[in-house]
PDB file of C-alpha atoms in Angstrom:
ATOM      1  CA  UNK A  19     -13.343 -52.938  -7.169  1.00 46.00           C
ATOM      2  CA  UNK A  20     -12.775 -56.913  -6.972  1.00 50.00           C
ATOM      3  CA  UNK A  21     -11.099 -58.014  -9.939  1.00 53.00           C
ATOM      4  CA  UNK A  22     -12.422 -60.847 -12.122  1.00 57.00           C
ATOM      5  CA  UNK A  23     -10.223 -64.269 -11.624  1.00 60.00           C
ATOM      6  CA  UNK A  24      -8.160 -64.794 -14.854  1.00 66.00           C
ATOM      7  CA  UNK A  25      -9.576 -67.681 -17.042  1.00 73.00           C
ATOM      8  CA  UNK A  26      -7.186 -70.445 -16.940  1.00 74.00           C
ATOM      9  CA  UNK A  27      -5.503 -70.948 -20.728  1.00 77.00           C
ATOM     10  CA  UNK A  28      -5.977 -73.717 -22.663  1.00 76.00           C
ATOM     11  CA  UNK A  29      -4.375 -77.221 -21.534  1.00 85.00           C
ATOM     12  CA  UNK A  30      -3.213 -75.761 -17.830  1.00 90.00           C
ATOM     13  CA  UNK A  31      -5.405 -77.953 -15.607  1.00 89.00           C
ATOM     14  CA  UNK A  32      -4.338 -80.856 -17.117  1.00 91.00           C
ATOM     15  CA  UNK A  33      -0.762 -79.979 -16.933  1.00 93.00           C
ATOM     16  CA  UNK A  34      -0.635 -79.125 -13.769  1.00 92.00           C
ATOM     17  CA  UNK A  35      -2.777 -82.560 -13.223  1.00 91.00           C
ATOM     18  CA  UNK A  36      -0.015 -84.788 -14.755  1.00 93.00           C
ATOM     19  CA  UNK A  37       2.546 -83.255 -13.428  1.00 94.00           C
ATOM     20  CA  UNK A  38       1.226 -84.080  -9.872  1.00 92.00           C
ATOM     21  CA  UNK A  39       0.540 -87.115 -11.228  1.00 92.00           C
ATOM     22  CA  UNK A  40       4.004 -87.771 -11.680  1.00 94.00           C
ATOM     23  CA  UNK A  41       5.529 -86.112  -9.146  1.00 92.00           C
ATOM     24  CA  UNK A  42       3.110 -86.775  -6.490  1.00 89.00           C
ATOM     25  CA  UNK A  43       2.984 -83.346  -4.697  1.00 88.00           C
ATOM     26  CA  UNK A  44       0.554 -80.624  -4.787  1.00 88.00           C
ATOM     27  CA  UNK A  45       1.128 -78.489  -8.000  1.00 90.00           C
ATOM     28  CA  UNK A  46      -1.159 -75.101  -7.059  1.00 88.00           C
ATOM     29  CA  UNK A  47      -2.628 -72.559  -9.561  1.00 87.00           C
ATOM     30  CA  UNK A  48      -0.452 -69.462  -9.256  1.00 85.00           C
ATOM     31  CA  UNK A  49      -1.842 -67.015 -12.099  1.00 77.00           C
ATOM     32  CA  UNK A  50      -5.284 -65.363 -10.615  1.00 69.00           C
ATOM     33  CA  UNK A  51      -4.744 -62.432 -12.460  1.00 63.00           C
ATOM     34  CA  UNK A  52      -4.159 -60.679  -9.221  1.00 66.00           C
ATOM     35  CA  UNK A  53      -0.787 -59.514 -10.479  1.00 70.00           C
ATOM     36  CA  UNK A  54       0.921 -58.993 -13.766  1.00 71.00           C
ATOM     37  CA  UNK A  55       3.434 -61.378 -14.901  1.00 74.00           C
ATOM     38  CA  UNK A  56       2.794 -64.751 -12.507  1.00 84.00           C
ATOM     39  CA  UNK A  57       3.897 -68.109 -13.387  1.00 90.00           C
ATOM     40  CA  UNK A  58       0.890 -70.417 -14.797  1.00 90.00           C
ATOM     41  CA  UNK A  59       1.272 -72.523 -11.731  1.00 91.00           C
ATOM     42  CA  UNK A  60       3.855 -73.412  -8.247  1.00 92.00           C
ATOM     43  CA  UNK A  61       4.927 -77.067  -7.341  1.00 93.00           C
ATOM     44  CA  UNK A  62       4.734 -77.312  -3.755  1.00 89.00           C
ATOM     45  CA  UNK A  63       7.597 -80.125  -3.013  1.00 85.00           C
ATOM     46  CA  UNK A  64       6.613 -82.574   0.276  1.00 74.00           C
ATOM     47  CA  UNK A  65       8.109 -80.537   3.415  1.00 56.00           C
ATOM     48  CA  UNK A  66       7.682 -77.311   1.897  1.00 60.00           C
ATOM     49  CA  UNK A  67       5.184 -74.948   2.644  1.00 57.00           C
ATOM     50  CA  UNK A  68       2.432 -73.681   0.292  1.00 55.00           C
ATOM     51  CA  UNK A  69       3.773 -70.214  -0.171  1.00 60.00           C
ATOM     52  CA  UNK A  70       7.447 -72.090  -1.067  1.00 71.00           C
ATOM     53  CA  UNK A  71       7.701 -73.953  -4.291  1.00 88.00           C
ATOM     54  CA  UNK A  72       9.340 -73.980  -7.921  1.00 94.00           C
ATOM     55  CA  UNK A  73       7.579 -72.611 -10.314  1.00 94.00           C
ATOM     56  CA  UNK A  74       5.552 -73.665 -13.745  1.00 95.00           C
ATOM     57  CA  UNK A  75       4.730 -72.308 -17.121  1.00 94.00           C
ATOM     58  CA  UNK A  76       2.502 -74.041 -19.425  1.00 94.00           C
ATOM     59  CA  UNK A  77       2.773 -73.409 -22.862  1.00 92.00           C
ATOM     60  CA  UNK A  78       1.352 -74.402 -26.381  1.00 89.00           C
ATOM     61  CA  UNK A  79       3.294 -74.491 -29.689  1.00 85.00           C
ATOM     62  CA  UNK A  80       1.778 -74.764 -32.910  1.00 72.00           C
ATOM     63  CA  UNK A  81       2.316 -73.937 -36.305  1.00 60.00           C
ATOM     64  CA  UNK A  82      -0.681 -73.520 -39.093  1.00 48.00           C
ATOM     65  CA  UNK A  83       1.927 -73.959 -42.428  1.00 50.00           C
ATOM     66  CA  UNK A  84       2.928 -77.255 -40.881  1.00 52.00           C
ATOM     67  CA  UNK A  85      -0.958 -78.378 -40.074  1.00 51.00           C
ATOM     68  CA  UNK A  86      -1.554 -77.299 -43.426  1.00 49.00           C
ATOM     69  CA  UNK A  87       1.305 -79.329 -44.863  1.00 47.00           C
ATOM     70  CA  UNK A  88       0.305 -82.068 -42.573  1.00 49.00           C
ATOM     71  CA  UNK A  89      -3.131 -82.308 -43.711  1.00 51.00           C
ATOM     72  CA  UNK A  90      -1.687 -82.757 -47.739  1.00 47.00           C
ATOM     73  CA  UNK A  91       0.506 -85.365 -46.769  1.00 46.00           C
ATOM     74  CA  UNK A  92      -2.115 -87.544 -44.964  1.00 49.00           C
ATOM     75  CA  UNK A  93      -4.493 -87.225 -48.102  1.00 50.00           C
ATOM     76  CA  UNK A  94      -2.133 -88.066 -50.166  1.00 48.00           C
ATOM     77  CA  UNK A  95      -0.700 -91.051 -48.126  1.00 52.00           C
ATOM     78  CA  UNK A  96      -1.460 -95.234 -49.282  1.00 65.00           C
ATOM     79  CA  UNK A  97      -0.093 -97.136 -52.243  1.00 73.00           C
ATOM     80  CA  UNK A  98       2.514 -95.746 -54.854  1.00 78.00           C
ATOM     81  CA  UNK A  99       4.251 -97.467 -57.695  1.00 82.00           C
ATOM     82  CA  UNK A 100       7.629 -97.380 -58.775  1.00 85.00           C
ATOM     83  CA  UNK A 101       8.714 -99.262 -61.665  1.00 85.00           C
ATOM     84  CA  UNK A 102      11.983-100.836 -61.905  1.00 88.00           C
ATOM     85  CA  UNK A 103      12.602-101.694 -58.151  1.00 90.00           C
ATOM     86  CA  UNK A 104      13.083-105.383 -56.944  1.00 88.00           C
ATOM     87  CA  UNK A 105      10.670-105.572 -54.102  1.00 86.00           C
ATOM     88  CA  UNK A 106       7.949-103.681 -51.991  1.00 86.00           C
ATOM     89  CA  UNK A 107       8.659-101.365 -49.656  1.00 85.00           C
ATOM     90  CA  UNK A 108       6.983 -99.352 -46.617  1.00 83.00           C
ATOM     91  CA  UNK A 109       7.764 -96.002 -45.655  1.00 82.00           C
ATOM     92  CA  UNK A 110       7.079 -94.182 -42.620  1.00 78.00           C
ATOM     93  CA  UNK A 111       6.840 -90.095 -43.010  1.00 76.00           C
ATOM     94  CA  UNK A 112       7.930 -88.074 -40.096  1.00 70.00           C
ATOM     95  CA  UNK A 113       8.262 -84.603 -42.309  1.00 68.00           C
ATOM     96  CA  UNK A 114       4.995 -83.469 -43.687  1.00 63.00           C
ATOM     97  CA  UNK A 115       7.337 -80.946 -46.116  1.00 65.00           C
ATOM     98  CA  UNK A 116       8.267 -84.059 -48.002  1.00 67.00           C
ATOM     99  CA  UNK A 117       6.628 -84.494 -51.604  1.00 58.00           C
ATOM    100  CA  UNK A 118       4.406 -87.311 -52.551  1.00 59.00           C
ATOM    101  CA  UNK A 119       2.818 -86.235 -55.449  1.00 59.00           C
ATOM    102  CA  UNK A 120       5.627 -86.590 -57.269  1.00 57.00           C
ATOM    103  CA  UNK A 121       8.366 -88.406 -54.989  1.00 71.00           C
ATOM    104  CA  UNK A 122      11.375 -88.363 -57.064  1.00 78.00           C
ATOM    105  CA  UNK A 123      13.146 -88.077 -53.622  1.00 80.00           C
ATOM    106  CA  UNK A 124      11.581 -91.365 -52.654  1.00 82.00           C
ATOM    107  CA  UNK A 125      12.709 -93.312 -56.135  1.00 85.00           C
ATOM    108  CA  UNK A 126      15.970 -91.801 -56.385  1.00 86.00           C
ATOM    109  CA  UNK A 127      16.092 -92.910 -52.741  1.00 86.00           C
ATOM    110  CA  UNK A 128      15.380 -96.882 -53.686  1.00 88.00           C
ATOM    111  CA  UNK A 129      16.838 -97.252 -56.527  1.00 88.00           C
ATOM    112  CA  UNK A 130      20.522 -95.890 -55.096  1.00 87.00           C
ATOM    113  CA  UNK A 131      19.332 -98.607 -51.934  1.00 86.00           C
ATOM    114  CA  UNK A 132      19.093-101.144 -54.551  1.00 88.00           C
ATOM    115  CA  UNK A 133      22.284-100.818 -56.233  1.00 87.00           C
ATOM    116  CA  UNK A 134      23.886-101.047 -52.677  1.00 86.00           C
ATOM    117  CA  UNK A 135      22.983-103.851 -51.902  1.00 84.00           C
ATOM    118  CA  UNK A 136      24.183-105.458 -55.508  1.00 86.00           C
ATOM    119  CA  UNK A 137      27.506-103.819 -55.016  1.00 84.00           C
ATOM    120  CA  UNK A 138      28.400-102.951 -51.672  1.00 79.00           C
ATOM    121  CA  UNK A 139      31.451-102.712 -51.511  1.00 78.00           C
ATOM    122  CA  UNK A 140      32.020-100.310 -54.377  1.00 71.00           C
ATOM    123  CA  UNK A 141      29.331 -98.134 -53.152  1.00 69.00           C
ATOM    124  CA  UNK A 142      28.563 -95.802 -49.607  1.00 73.00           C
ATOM    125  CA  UNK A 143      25.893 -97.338 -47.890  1.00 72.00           C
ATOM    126  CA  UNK A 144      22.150 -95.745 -48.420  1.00 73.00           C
ATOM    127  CA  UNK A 145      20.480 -95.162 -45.366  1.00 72.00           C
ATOM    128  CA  UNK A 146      17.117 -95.840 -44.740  1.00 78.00           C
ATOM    129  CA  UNK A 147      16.034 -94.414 -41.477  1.00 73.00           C
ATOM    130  CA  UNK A 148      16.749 -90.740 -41.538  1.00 74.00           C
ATOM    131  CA  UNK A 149      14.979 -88.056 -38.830  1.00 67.00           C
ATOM    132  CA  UNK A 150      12.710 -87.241 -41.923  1.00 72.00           C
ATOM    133  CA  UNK A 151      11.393 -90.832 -42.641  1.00 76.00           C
ATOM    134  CA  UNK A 152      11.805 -94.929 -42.087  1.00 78.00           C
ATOM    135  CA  UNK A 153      12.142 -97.068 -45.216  1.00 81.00           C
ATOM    136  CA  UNK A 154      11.640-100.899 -44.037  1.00 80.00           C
ATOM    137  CA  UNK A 155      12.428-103.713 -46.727  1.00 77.00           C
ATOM    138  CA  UNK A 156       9.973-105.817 -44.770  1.00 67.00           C
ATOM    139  CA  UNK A 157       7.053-106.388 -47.717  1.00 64.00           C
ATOM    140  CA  UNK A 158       3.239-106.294 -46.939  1.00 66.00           C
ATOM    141  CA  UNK A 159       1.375-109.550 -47.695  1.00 68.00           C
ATOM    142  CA  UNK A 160       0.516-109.147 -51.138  1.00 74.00           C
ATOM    143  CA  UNK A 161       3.178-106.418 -52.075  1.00 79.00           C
ATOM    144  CA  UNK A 162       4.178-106.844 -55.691  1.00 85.00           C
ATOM    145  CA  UNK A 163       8.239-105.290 -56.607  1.00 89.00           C
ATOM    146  CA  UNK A 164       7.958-101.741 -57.007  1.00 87.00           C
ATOM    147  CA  UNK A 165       4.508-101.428 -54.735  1.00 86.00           C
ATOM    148  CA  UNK A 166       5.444 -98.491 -51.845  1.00 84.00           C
ATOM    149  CA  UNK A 167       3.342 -98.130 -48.921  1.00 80.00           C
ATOM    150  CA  UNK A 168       3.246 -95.073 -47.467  1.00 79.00           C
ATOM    151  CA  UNK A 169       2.080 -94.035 -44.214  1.00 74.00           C
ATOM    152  CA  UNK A 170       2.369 -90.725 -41.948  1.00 68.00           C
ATOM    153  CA  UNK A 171       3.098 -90.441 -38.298  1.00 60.00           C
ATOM    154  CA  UNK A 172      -0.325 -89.799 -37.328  1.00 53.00           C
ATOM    155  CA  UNK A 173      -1.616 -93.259 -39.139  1.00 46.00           C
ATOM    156  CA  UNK A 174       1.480 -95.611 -37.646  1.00 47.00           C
ATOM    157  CA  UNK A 175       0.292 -97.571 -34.005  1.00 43.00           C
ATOM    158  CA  UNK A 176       3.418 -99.872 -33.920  1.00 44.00           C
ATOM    159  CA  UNK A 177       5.773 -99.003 -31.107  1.00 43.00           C
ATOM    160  CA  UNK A 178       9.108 -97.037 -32.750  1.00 52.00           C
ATOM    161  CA  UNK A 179      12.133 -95.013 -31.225  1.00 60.00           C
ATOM    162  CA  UNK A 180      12.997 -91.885 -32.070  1.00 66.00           C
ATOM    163  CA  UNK A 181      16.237 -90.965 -33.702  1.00 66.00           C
ATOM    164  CA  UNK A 182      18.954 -90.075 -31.272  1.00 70.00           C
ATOM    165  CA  UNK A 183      19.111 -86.891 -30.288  1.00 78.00           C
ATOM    166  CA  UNK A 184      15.890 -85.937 -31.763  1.00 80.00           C
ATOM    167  CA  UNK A 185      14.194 -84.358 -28.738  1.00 87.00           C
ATOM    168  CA  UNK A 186      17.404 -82.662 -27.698  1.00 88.00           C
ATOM    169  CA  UNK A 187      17.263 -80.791 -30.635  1.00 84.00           C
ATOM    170  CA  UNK A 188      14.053 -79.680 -30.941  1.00 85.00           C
ATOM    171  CA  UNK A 189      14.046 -78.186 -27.262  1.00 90.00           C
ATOM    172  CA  UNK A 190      17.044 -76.196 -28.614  1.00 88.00           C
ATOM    173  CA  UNK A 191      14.969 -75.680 -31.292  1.00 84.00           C
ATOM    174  CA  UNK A 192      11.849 -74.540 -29.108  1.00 87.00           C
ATOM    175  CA  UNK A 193      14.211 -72.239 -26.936  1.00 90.00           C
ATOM    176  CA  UNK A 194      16.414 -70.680 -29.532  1.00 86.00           C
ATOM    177  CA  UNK A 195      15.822 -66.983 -29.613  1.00 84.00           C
ATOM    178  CA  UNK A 196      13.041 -66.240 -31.654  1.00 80.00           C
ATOM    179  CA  UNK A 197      11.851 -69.683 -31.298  1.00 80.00           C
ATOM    180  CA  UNK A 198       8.489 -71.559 -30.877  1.00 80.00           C
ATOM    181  CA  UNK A 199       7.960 -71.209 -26.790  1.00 86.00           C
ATOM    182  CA  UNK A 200       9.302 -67.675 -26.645  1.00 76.00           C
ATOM    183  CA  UNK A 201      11.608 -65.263 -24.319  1.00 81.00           C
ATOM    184  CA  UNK A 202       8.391 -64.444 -21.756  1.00 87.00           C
ATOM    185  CA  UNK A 203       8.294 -67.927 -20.725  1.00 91.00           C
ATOM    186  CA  UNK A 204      11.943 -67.801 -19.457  1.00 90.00           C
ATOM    187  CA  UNK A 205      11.393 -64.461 -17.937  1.00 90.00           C
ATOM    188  CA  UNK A 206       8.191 -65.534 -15.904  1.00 91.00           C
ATOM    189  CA  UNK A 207      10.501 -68.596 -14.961  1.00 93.00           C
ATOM    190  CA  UNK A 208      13.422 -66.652 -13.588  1.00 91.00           C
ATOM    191  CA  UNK A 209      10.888 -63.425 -12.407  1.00 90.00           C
ATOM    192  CA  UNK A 210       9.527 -65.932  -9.940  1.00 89.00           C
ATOM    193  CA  UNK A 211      12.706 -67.796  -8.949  1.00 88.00           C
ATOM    194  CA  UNK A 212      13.579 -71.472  -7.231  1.00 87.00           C
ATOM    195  CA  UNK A 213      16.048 -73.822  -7.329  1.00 91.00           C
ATOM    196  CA  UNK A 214      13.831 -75.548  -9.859  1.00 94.00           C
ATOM    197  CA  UNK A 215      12.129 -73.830 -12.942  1.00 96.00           C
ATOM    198  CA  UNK A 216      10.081 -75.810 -14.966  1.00 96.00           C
ATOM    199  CA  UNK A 217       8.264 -75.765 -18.379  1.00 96.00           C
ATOM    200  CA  UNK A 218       5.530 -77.430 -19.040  1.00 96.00           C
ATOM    201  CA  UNK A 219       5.250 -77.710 -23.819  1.00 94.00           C
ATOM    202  CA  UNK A 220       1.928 -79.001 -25.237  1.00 93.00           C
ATOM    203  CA  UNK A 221       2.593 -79.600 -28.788  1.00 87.00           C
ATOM    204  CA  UNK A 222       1.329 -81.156 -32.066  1.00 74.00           C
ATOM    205  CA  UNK A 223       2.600 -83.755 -34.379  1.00 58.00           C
ATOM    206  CA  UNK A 224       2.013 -81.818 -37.608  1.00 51.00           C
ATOM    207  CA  UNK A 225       4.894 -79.180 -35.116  1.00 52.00           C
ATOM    208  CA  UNK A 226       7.775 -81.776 -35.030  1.00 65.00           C
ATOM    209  CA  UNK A 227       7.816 -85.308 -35.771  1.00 63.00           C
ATOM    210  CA  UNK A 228       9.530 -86.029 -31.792  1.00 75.00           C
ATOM    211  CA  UNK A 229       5.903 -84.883 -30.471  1.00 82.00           C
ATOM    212  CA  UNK A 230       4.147 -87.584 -33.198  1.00 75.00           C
ATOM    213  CA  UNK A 231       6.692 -89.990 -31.426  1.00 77.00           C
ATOM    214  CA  UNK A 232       4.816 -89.405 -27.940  1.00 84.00           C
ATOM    215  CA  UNK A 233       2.514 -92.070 -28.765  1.00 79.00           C
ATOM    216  CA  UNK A 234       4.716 -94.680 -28.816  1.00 78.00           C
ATOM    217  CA  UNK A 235       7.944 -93.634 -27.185  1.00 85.00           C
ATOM    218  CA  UNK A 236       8.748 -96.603 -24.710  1.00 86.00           C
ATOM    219  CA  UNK A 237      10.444 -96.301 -21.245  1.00 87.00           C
ATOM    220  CA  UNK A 238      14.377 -96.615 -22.416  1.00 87.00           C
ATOM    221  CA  UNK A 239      14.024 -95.221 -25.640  1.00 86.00           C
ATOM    222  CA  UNK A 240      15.882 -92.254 -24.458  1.00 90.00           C
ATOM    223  CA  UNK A 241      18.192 -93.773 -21.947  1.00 90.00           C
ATOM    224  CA  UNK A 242      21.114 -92.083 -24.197  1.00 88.00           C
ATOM    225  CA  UNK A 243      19.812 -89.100 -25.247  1.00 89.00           C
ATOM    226  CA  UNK A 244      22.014 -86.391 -25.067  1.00 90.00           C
ATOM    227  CA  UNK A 245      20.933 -83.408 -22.702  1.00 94.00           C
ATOM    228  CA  UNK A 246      20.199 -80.020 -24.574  1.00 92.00           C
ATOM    229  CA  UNK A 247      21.661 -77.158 -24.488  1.00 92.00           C
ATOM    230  CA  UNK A 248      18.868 -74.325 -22.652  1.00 93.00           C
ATOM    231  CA  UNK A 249      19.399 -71.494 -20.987  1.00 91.00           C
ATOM    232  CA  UNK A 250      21.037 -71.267 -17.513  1.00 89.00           C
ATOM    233  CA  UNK A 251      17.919 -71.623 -14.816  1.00 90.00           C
ATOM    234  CA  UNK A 252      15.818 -73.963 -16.466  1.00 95.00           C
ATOM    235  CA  UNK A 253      16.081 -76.994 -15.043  1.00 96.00           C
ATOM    236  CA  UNK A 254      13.146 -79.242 -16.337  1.00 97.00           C
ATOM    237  CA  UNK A 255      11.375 -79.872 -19.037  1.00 97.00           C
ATOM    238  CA  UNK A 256       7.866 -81.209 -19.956  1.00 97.00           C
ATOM    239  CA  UNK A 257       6.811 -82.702 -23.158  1.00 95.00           C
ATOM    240  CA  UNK A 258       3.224 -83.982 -23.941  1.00 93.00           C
ATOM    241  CA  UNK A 259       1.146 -84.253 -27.035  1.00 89.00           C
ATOM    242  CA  UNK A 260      -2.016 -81.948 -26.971  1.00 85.00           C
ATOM    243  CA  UNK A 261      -4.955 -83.513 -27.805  1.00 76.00           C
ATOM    244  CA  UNK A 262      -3.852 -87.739 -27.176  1.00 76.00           C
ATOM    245  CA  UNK A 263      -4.820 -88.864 -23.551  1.00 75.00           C
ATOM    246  CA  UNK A 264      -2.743 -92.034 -23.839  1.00 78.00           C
ATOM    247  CA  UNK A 265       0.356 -90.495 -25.080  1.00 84.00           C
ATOM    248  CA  UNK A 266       3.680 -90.405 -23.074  1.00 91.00           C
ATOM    249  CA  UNK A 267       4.918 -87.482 -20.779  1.00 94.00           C
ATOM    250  CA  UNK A 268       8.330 -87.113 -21.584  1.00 95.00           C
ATOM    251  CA  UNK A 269      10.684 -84.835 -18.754  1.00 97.00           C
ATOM    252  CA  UNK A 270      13.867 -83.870 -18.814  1.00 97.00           C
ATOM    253  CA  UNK A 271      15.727 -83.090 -15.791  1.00 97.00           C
ATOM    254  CA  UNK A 272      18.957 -80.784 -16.319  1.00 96.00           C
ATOM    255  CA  UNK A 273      21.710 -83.247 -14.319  1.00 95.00           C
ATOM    256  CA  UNK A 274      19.722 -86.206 -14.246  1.00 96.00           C
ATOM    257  CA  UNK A 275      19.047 -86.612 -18.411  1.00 96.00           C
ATOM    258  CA  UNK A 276      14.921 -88.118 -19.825  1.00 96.00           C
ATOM    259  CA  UNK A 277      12.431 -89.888 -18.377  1.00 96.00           C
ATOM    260  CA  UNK A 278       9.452 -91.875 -19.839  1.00 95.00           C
ATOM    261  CA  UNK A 279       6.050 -91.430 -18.089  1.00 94.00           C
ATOM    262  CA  UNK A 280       3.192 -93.769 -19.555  1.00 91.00           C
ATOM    263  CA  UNK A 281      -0.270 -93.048 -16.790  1.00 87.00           C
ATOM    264  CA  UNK A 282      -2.921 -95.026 -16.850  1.00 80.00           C
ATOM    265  CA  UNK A 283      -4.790 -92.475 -15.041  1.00 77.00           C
ATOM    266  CA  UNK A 284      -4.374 -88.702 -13.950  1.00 78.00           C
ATOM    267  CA  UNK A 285      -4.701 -87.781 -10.466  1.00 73.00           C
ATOM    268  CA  UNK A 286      -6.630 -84.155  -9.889  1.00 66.00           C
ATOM    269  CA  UNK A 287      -7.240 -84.797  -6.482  1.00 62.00           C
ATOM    270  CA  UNK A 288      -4.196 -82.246  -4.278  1.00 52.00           C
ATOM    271  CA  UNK A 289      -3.386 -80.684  -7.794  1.00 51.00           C
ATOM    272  CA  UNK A 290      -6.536 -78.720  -7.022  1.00 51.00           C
ATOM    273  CA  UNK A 291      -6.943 -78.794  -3.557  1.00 51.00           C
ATOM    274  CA  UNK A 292      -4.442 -75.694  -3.118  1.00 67.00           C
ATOM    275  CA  UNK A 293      -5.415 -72.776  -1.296  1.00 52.00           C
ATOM    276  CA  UNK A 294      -5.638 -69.923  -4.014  1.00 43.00           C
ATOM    277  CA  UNK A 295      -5.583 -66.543  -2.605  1.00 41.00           C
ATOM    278  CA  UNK A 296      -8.698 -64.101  -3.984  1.00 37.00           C
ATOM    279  CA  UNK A 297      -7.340 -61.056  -6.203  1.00 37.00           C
ATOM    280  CA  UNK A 298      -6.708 -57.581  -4.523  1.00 39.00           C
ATOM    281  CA  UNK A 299      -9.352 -55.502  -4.412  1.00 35.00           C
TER     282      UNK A 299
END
């Protein structure tokens, strides 16, 4: 009996289309279905043959508290007013857990900024930029003292780096045990073997602010990021925002540290020209 060919999951062609892209070798669908436990996909390296290559799993995180939370923050995202402060003020919000209905986080925050800059040397600076959100003291045309504008992720176009160390964390975060991208991945990875393992992570921004930061991370943004700390074997990375052609690819290489991929167009042409065998019968 001739076994049906295993539908391909959700965001795997086009993984295995930008990382050819990218690479520029022929990245081959591995997982028929013909066997239990196969890696998603096998990159076939120039000089190698087709049955030789390092191996790919593509997976998806997402979290429906956070889209939830996400969603709240965007409706209740524009103007605010806080009386007492000296100026206007924009604020960028990475963390869809933080309150705006009644931001007493975001006051306390302003005011204490305020006093700093009366009295600075009698007081610890107050930061503004924090992993969670960006307060800039640049005002809006218009902006009266006290007026906030306040903006998510999802609504801000203008170029911005990420805080350092951000994405190192959150691939610890993704790989911790019990975390997001999960033990089988790892296992498929090693199963298969290679002197290359890689993992390919489509994620949202309502999941972690660093995937937000896709669509506007610049090349040399992450030129000192700190490498993570993953489990022994895996030895890249992929990060890409599901759902946002014209975000960055972001790859880390364990050795070599990030790089910054911005494509202007995806190449499918030897990503699925690979020979695929049929299932066993």
């Amino acid at each position: 009996m001739t076994k049906t060919p295993r539908q391909e999951k959700a965001g795997e062609p086009r993984a295995r289309a930008l990382v050819h892209t990218i690479l520029g070798v022929p990245v081959c669908r591995n997982d028929t279905g013909s066997q239990n436990n196969q890696v998603d996909a096998v990159i076939h390296p120039a000089g190698r043959a087709l049955d030789d290559g390092f191996p790919l799993e593509v997976v998806r995180v997402t979290n429906p508290d956070r889209r939830a939370q996400q969603s709240a923050l965007e409706k209740s995202a524009g103007e605010i007013s806080i009386r007492g402060l000296r100026r206007g003020y924009t604020v960028m919000i990475f963390d869809p857990t933080l309150s705006l209905g009644k931001p007493r986080w975001l006051q306390t925050r302003l005011r204490a900024y305020e006093q700093w800059e009366l009295n600075p040397s009698s007081r610890p600076q107050v930061s503004l930029i924090t992993e969670r959100f960006h307060i800039f003291t640049n005002q809006l045309p218009g902006m009266e003292p006290g007026d906030v504008w306040v903006m998510t992720a999802a609504e801000h176009s203008a170029p911005m780096s990420p805080p350092q160390g951000m994405y190192a964390a959150m691939l610890e975060e993704l790989f911790a045990p019990g975390g997001a991208v999960g033990g089988d991945v790892l296992a498929k990875l090693n199963r298969h073997g290679g002197q290359q393992r890689h993992a390919f992570i489509w994620g949202e921004a309502p999941e972690h602010e660093g995937f937000g930061l896709l669509r506007r991370v610049q090349p040399g943004d992450l030129d000192y990021e700190p490498d993570p700390d993953l489990p022994t074997g895996l030895t890249h990375v992929w990060l890409a925002l599901s759902g946002h052609e014209g975000a960055a690819v972001v790859l880390w290489v364990r050795g070599h540290g990030w790089q910054v991929h911005h494509l202007d167009e995806i190449r499918t042409d030897d990503a699925f020209a690979c020979a695929i065998h049929p299932p066993d019968d």
